[in-house]
C-alpha cells in the first residue's frame, strides 16, 4: 500500500507542512525586497529623526519616567508595526481568495484550511518581526536604548501586531465583500495608532475617548515595552494576557474563516 498523502499525516507532519508554506510566503515577501527595504529603513528613520530628535528635543521634561525621544520612538515602533500587520490582513487575504487565489491553490496541494491560515499568520509574524528589528536596531544605533533594551521591545511589539492581524484575517476570510469597508478600517488604524498612547499619555486625551485605549493593542504593548525601559506601570501581566487571548481567539477565528471560505 502506498503512503498516505501529506494531508493525512500526523500532527508533526502537518505542522512541518504548515512551516513549509510559511517559508514559501516569506520567500514571496523577499521577492519585493526593494520595497521592503525602503519600508523597513525609511519609516523608522523618519520617525526617529523627526519625532525622536526633532520634536523630542523640544520637550525636555520626562514623560512617565522616560525622556521624550525614547517615549515617542517606542510609540512609533509599536504603532508602525501594528498598522503594518493590520494591512496584511486586508487586501493580501482578499487577493488570496479572489485575486491570485493562492489560498485555493494551496488547499489543493493539499493543505488544510488551518495550515494555510496559520501559515499566513506565521509569515506575517516573521515580516513584522523584521520591521521591528530594524526599528529597534536603529533606535539602539541612535542611542535611544541599549542593545538589550532594543531586544526587550521585540516580543510585545510583534504580539501587538498579531493581536490586530488575526481578528482582521478572520473577518476578511468570513465576509467575501469585506473590501467595501477597507477605507473605514484604514481610518480605524489611525485611531488605534493615535489614541493608543503612541505620542502622549492617554491621560492627556479627552475623557470621552480614553476608554478606546483598551481596544488598541498599541496601548497594551507600549505599557509593557516602556516599563522594560524604566517607566513605572502596574498590572503588566494583564496586558500581556489580553493580547495573548485576542491573538489566540483571532487565530481560531481565522482557521474557521478559511475553512468556511475554502468550502464554498
mmCIF file of C-alpha atoms in Angstrom:
data_model
loop_
_atom_site.group_PDB
_atom_site.id
_atom_site.type_symbol
_atom_site.label_atom_id
_atom_site.label_comp_id
_atom_site.label_asym_id
_atom_site.label_seq_id
_atom_site.Cartn_x
_atom_site.Cartn_y
_atom_site.Cartn_z
ATOM 1 C CA UNK A 1 0.000 0.000 0.000
ATOM 2 C CA UNK A 2 1.321 3.415 -0.925
ATOM 3 C CA UNK A 3 1.994 6.026 1.742
ATOM 4 C CA UNK A 4 -0.887 8.392 2.529
ATOM 5 C CA UNK A 5 -0.678 11.918 1.140
ATOM 6 C CA UNK A 6 0.745 14.625 3.421
ATOM 7 C CA UNK A 7 -2.755 15.951 4.145
ATOM 8 C CA UNK A 8 -3.483 12.818 6.145
ATOM 9 C CA UNK A 9 -0.184 12.741 8.004
ATOM 10 C CA UNK A 10 0.311 13.052 11.731
ATOM 11 C CA UNK A 11 0.371 16.278 13.702
ATOM 12 C CA UNK A 12 4.133 16.669 13.360
ATOM 13 C CA UNK A 13 3.948 16.202 9.594
ATOM 14 C CA UNK A 14 1.130 18.703 9.226
ATOM 15 C CA UNK A 15 2.956 21.273 11.342
ATOM 16 C CA UNK A 16 6.015 20.750 9.137
ATOM 17 C CA UNK A 17 3.881 21.323 6.032
ATOM 18 C CA UNK A 18 2.480 24.462 7.642
ATOM 19 C CA UNK A 19 6.005 25.750 8.239
ATOM 20 C CA UNK A 20 6.959 24.933 4.649
ATOM 21 C CA UNK A 21 4.021 27.013 3.482
ATOM 22 C CA UNK A 22 5.211 29.815 5.787
ATOM 23 C CA UNK A 23 8.654 29.687 4.187
ATOM 24 C CA UNK A 24 7.110 29.937 0.725
ATOM 25 C CA UNK A 25 5.147 33.016 1.761
ATOM 26 C CA UNK A 26 8.277 34.574 3.287
ATOM 27 C CA UNK A 27 10.120 33.951 0.016
ATOM 28 C CA UNK A 28 7.320 35.821 -1.768
ATOM 29 C CA UNK A 29 7.832 38.752 0.595
ATOM 30 C CA UNK A 30 11.532 38.712 -0.273
ATOM 31 C CA UNK A 31 10.649 38.950 -3.966
ATOM 32 C CA UNK A 32 9.752 42.572 -3.204
ATOM 33 C CA UNK A 33 12.917 43.226 -1.221
ATOM 34 C CA UNK A 34 13.449 46.759 -2.523
ATOM 35 C CA UNK A 35 10.032 47.883 -1.322
ATOM 36 C CA UNK A 36 10.573 46.033 1.940
ATOM 37 C CA UNK A 37 13.968 47.650 2.446
ATOM 38 C CA UNK A 38 12.590 51.134 1.873
ATOM 39 C CA UNK A 39 9.744 50.450 4.300
ATOM 40 C CA UNK A 40 11.960 48.777 6.896
ATOM 41 C CA UNK A 41 14.553 51.546 6.924
ATOM 42 C CA UNK A 42 12.602 54.556 5.709
ATOM 43 C CA UNK A 43 9.765 54.589 8.229
ATOM 44 C CA UNK A 44 11.987 54.122 11.314
ATOM 45 C CA UNK A 45 14.417 56.798 10.134
ATOM 46 C CA UNK A 46 11.634 59.297 9.525
ATOM 47 C CA UNK A 47 10.034 58.684 12.902
ATOM 48 C CA UNK A 48 13.263 58.648 14.901
ATOM 49 C CA UNK A 49 14.741 61.738 13.242
ATOM 50 C CA UNK A 50 11.564 63.819 13.057
ATOM 51 C CA UNK A 51 9.801 62.845 16.263
ATOM 52 C CA UNK A 52 12.600 61.430 18.374
ATOM 53 C CA UNK A 53 15.290 64.029 17.713
ATOM 54 C CA UNK A 54 13.180 66.780 16.183
ATOM 55 C CA UNK A 55 10.129 67.126 18.376
ATOM 56 C CA UNK A 56 11.733 65.217 21.241
ATOM 57 C CA UNK A 57 14.433 67.808 21.838
ATOM 58 C CA UNK A 58 11.763 70.476 22.285
ATOM 59 C CA UNK A 59 10.261 68.554 25.218
ATOM 60 C CA UNK A 60 12.970 68.319 27.915
ATOM 61 C CA UNK A 61 10.621 67.080 30.657
ATOM 62 C CA UNK A 62 10.488 63.276 31.043
ATOM 63 C CA UNK A 63 7.121 61.622 30.468
ATOM 64 C CA UNK A 64 6.290 58.637 32.657
ATOM 65 C CA UNK A 65 9.944 58.388 33.642
ATOM 66 C CA UNK A 66 11.304 58.377 30.071
ATOM 67 C CA UNK A 67 12.878 61.118 28.019
ATOM 68 C CA UNK A 68 10.508 62.090 25.235
ATOM 69 C CA UNK A 69 12.747 60.857 22.365
ATOM 70 C CA UNK A 70 12.649 57.394 23.931
ATOM 71 C CA UNK A 71 8.968 57.688 24.775
ATOM 72 C CA UNK A 72 7.849 58.677 21.288
ATOM 73 C CA UNK A 73 10.216 56.272 19.499
ATOM 74 C CA UNK A 74 8.732 53.297 21.334
ATOM 75 C CA UNK A 75 5.286 54.522 20.352
ATOM 76 C CA UNK A 76 6.266 54.977 16.728
ATOM 77 C CA UNK A 77 7.789 51.499 16.585
ATOM 78 C CA UNK A 78 4.776 49.699 18.012
ATOM 79 C CA UNK A 79 2.290 51.822 16.052
ATOM 80 C CA UNK A 80 4.095 51.269 12.760
ATOM 81 C CA UNK A 81 4.358 47.519 13.229
ATOM 82 C CA UNK A 82 0.730 47.146 14.323
ATOM 83 C CA UNK A 83 -0.672 49.110 11.379
ATOM 84 C CA UNK A 84 1.598 47.177 9.008
ATOM 85 C CA UNK A 85 0.263 43.897 10.397
ATOM 86 C CA UNK A 86 -3.311 45.129 10.056
ATOM 87 C CA UNK A 87 -2.713 45.970 6.414
ATOM 88 C CA UNK A 88 -1.568 42.414 5.712
ATOM 89 C CA UNK A 89 -4.962 41.159 6.941
ATOM 90 C CA UNK A 90 -6.934 43.103 4.339
ATOM 91 C CA UNK A 91 -6.043 43.120 0.620
ATOM 92 C CA UNK A 92 -3.457 40.298 0.787
ATOM 93 C CA UNK A 93 -6.076 37.987 2.320
ATOM 94 C CA UNK A 94 -8.749 39.105 -0.142
ATOM 95 C CA UNK A 95 -6.401 38.510 -3.081
ATOM 96 C CA UNK A 96 -5.596 35.052 -1.761
ATOM 97 C CA UNK A 97 -9.242 34.122 -2.223
ATOM 98 C CA UNK A 98 -10.381 36.244 -5.148
ATOM 99 C CA UNK A 99 -7.298 37.589 -6.947
ATOM 100 C CA UNK A 100 -4.350 35.279 -7.486
ATOM 101 C CA UNK A 101 -6.272 32.645 -5.457
ATOM 102 C CA UNK A 102 -3.149 31.147 -3.937
ATOM 103 C CA UNK A 103 -5.188 30.053 -0.890
ATOM 104 C CA UNK A 104 -7.396 27.988 -3.171
ATOM 105 C CA UNK A 105 -4.334 26.575 -4.921
ATOM 106 C CA UNK A 106 -2.737 25.706 -1.584
ATOM 107 C CA UNK A 107 -5.909 23.918 -0.477
ATOM 108 C CA UNK A 108 -5.430 21.574 -3.452
ATOM 109 C CA UNK A 109 -1.781 20.909 -2.511
ATOM 110 C CA UNK A 110 -3.334 19.516 -0.309
ATOM 111 C CA UNK A 111 -3.111 21.737 2.760
ATOM 112 C CA UNK A 112 -5.918 22.054 5.260
ATOM 113 C CA UNK A 113 -7.519 25.461 5.937
ATOM 114 C CA UNK A 114 -5.916 25.720 9.362
ATOM 115 C CA UNK A 115 -2.480 25.093 7.874
ATOM 116 C CA UNK A 116 -2.995 27.900 5.358
ATOM 117 C CA UNK A 117 -4.399 30.316 7.935
ATOM 118 C CA UNK A 118 -1.709 29.571 10.500
ATOM 119 C CA UNK A 119 0.988 29.662 7.818
ATOM 120 C CA UNK A 120 -0.173 33.125 6.783
ATOM 121 C CA UNK A 121 -0.108 34.275 10.406
ATOM 122 C CA UNK A 122 3.411 32.941 10.930
ATOM 123 C CA UNK A 123 4.624 34.569 7.699
ATOM 124 C CA UNK A 124 3.181 37.911 8.757
ATOM 125 C CA UNK A 125 4.787 37.420 12.172
ATOM 126 C CA UNK A 126 8.184 36.993 10.503
ATOM 127 C CA UNK A 127 7.563 40.042 8.328
ATOM 128 C CA UNK A 128 6.622 42.358 11.184
ATOM 129 C CA UNK A 129 9.449 40.957 13.311
ATOM 130 C CA UNK A 130 11.845 42.120 10.600
ATOM 131 C CA UNK A 131 10.266 45.583 10.697
ATOM 132 C CA UNK A 132 10.518 45.677 14.498
ATOM 133 C CA UNK A 133 14.170 44.568 14.395
ATOM 134 C CA UNK A 134 15.076 47.374 12.001
ATOM 135 C CA UNK A 135 13.265 49.891 14.184
ATOM 136 C CA UNK A 136 14.811 48.637 17.425
ATOM 137 C CA UNK A 137 18.252 48.421 15.838
ATOM 138 C CA UNK A 138 18.109 51.994 14.576
ATOM 139 C CA UNK A 139 16.952 53.138 18.000
ATOM 140 C CA UNK A 140 19.973 51.460 19.552
ATOM 141 C CA UNK A 141 22.263 52.960 16.900
ATOM 142 C CA UNK A 142 20.982 56.443 17.727
ATOM 143 C CA UNK A 143 21.442 55.822 21.448
ATOM 144 C CA UNK A 144 17.761 55.788 22.389
ATOM 145 C CA UNK A 145 18.146 52.477 24.192
ATOM 146 C CA UNK A 146 20.782 49.817 24.756
ATOM 147 C CA UNK A 147 21.049 46.706 22.570
ATOM 148 C CA UNK A 148 19.450 44.719 25.385
ATOM 149 C CA UNK A 149 16.715 47.336 25.637
ATOM 150 C CA UNK A 150 16.150 47.015 21.899
ATOM 151 C CA UNK A 151 15.726 43.251 22.225
ATOM 152 C CA UNK A 152 13.172 43.662 25.014
ATOM 153 C CA UNK A 153 10.965 45.720 22.698
ATOM 154 C CA UNK A 154 10.501 42.954 20.144
ATOM 155 C CA UNK A 155 8.199 40.332 21.745
ATOM 156 C CA UNK A 156 5.363 42.667 22.735
ATOM 157 C CA UNK A 157 5.647 44.641 19.507
ATOM 158 C CA UNK A 158 5.161 41.508 17.404
ATOM 159 C CA UNK A 159 2.416 40.221 19.717
ATOM 160 C CA UNK A 160 0.533 43.519 19.369
ATOM 161 C CA UNK A 161 0.784 43.252 15.581
ATOM 162 C CA UNK A 162 -0.607 39.724 15.609
ATOM 163 C CA UNK A 163 -3.360 40.787 18.019
ATOM 164 C CA UNK A 164 -4.644 43.077 15.267
ATOM 165 C CA UNK A 165 -3.819 40.818 12.327
ATOM 166 C CA UNK A 166 -5.533 37.622 13.468
ATOM 167 C CA UNK A 167 -9.043 39.044 14.141
ATOM 168 C CA UNK A 168 -8.924 41.022 10.895
ATOM 169 C CA UNK A 169 -7.776 37.944 8.993
ATOM 170 C CA UNK A 170 -10.758 36.051 10.414
ATOM 171 C CA UNK A 171 -13.190 38.806 9.406
ATOM 172 C CA UNK A 172 -11.712 39.167 5.927
ATOM 173 C CA UNK A 173 -11.948 35.422 5.348
ATOM 174 C CA UNK A 174 -15.502 35.186 6.683
ATOM 175 C CA UNK A 175 -17.003 38.102 4.762
ATOM 176 C CA UNK A 176 -16.424 37.832 0.990
ATOM 177 C CA UNK A 177 -17.121 41.520 0.293
ATOM 178 C CA UNK A 178 -15.177 42.975 3.207
ATOM 179 C CA UNK A 179 -13.119 45.128 0.818
ATOM 180 C CA UNK A 180 -16.073 47.508 0.593
ATOM 181 C CA UNK A 181 -15.265 48.597 4.141
ATOM 182 C CA UNK A 182 -11.464 48.761 3.899
ATOM 183 C CA UNK A 183 -11.369 52.559 3.713
ATOM 184 C CA UNK A 184 -13.167 52.752 7.062
ATOM 185 C CA UNK A 185 -10.878 50.104 8.531
ATOM 186 C CA UNK A 186 -7.781 52.035 7.466
ATOM 187 C CA UNK A 187 -9.178 55.071 9.287
ATOM 188 C CA UNK A 188 -9.559 52.818 12.303
ATOM 189 C CA UNK A 189 -5.836 52.051 12.084
ATOM 190 C CA UNK A 190 -5.138 55.750 12.558
ATOM 191 C CA UNK A 191 -7.303 55.773 15.687
ATOM 192 C CA UNK A 192 -5.536 52.696 17.048
ATOM 193 C CA UNK A 193 -2.205 54.456 16.461
ATOM 194 C CA UNK A 194 -3.035 57.963 17.671
ATOM 195 C CA UNK A 195 -5.325 57.053 20.577
ATOM 196 C CA UNK A 196 -3.115 54.223 21.829
ATOM 197 C CA UNK A 197 -0.650 56.417 23.699
ATOM 198 C CA UNK A 198 1.999 56.399 20.998
ATOM 199 C CA UNK A 199 2.857 60.087 21.287
ATOM 200 C CA UNK A 200 1.397 61.157 24.635
ATOM 201 C CA UNK A 201 -0.134 59.514 27.723
ATOM 202 C CA UNK A 202 -3.783 58.688 27.263
ATOM 203 C CA UNK A 203 -4.490 60.682 30.437
ATOM 204 C CA UNK A 204 -3.997 63.794 28.293
ATOM 205 C CA UNK A 205 -6.733 62.727 25.895
ATOM 206 C CA UNK A 206 -10.348 63.804 26.396
ATOM 207 C CA UNK A 207 -12.093 61.593 28.922
ATOM 208 C CA UNK A 208 -14.673 60.625 26.308
ATOM 209 C CA UNK A 209 -12.061 58.766 24.205
ATOM 210 C CA UNK A 210 -9.688 57.405 26.861
ATOM 211 C CA UNK A 211 -11.661 54.150 27.010
ATOM 212 C CA UNK A 212 -10.677 53.412 23.402
ATOM 213 C CA UNK A 213 -7.131 52.613 24.532
ATOM 214 C CA UNK A 214 -8.354 49.295 25.943
ATOM 215 C CA UNK A 215 -9.251 48.258 22.384
ATOM 216 C CA UNK A 216 -5.874 49.321 20.994
ATOM 217 C CA UNK A 217 -3.131 46.677 21.008
ATOM 218 C CA UNK A 218 -0.696 49.570 20.684
ATOM 219 C CA UNK A 219 -1.506 50.792 24.185
ATOM 220 C CA UNK A 220 -1.174 47.380 25.832
ATOM 221 C CA UNK A 221 2.182 46.712 24.168
ATOM 222 C CA UNK A 222 3.510 50.183 24.936
ATOM 223 C CA UNK A 223 2.809 49.904 28.642
ATOM 224 C CA UNK A 224 4.927 46.763 28.800
ATOM 225 C CA UNK A 225 7.671 47.996 26.461
ATOM 226 C CA UNK A 226 8.068 51.302 28.277
ATOM 227 C CA UNK A 227 8.089 49.521 31.628
ATOM 228 C CA UNK A 228 11.010 47.421 30.364
ATOM 229 C CA UNK A 229 12.841 50.679 29.666
ATOM 230 C CA UNK A 230 12.154 52.097 33.124
ATOM 231 C CA UNK A 231 8.656 53.575 33.041
ATOM 232 C CA UNK A 232 6.530 52.598 36.061
ATOM 233 C CA UNK A 233 3.384 50.679 35.114
ATOM 234 C CA UNK A 234 1.395 48.295 37.359
ATOM 235 C CA UNK A 235 -0.507 45.251 36.208
ATOM 236 C CA UNK A 236 1.659 44.452 33.203
ATOM 237 C CA UNK A 237 0.706 40.770 33.202
ATOM 238 C CA UNK A 238 -2.896 41.728 32.458
ATOM 239 C CA UNK A 239 -1.893 43.484 29.243
ATOM 240 C CA UNK A 240 0.210 40.532 28.109
ATOM 241 C CA UNK A 241 -2.608 38.089 28.810
ATOM 242 C CA UNK A 242 -5.156 40.234 26.974
ATOM 243 C CA UNK A 243 -3.018 40.351 23.835
ATOM 244 C CA UNK A 244 -2.399 36.604 24.016
ATOM 245 C CA UNK A 245 -6.125 35.931 24.338
ATOM 246 C CA UNK A 246 -7.016 38.191 21.416
ATOM 247 C CA UNK A 247 -4.311 36.606 19.238
ATOM 248 C CA UNK A 248 -5.388 33.072 20.155
ATOM 249 C CA UNK A 249 -9.091 33.730 19.584
ATOM 250 C CA UNK A 250 -8.286 35.544 16.343
ATOM 251 C CA UNK A 251 -6.173 32.611 15.146
ATOM 252 C CA UNK A 252 -9.001 30.173 15.826
ATOM 253 C CA UNK A 253 -11.404 32.501 14.057
ATOM 254 C CA UNK A 254 -9.014 32.696 11.113
ATOM 255 C CA UNK A 255 -8.857 28.918 10.817
ATOM 256 C CA UNK A 256 -12.658 28.682 10.913
ATOM 257 C CA UNK A 257 -12.990 31.526 8.425
ATOM 258 C CA UNK A 258 -10.584 29.894 5.990
ATOM 259 C CA UNK A 259 -12.413 26.592 6.390
ATOM 260 C CA UNK A 260 -15.744 28.242 5.590
ATOM 261 C CA UNK A 261 -14.370 30.248 2.672
ATOM 262 C CA UNK A 262 -12.473 27.385 1.041
ATOM 263 C CA UNK A 263 -15.524 25.096 1.325
ATOM 264 C CA UNK A 264 -17.732 27.478 -0.673
#
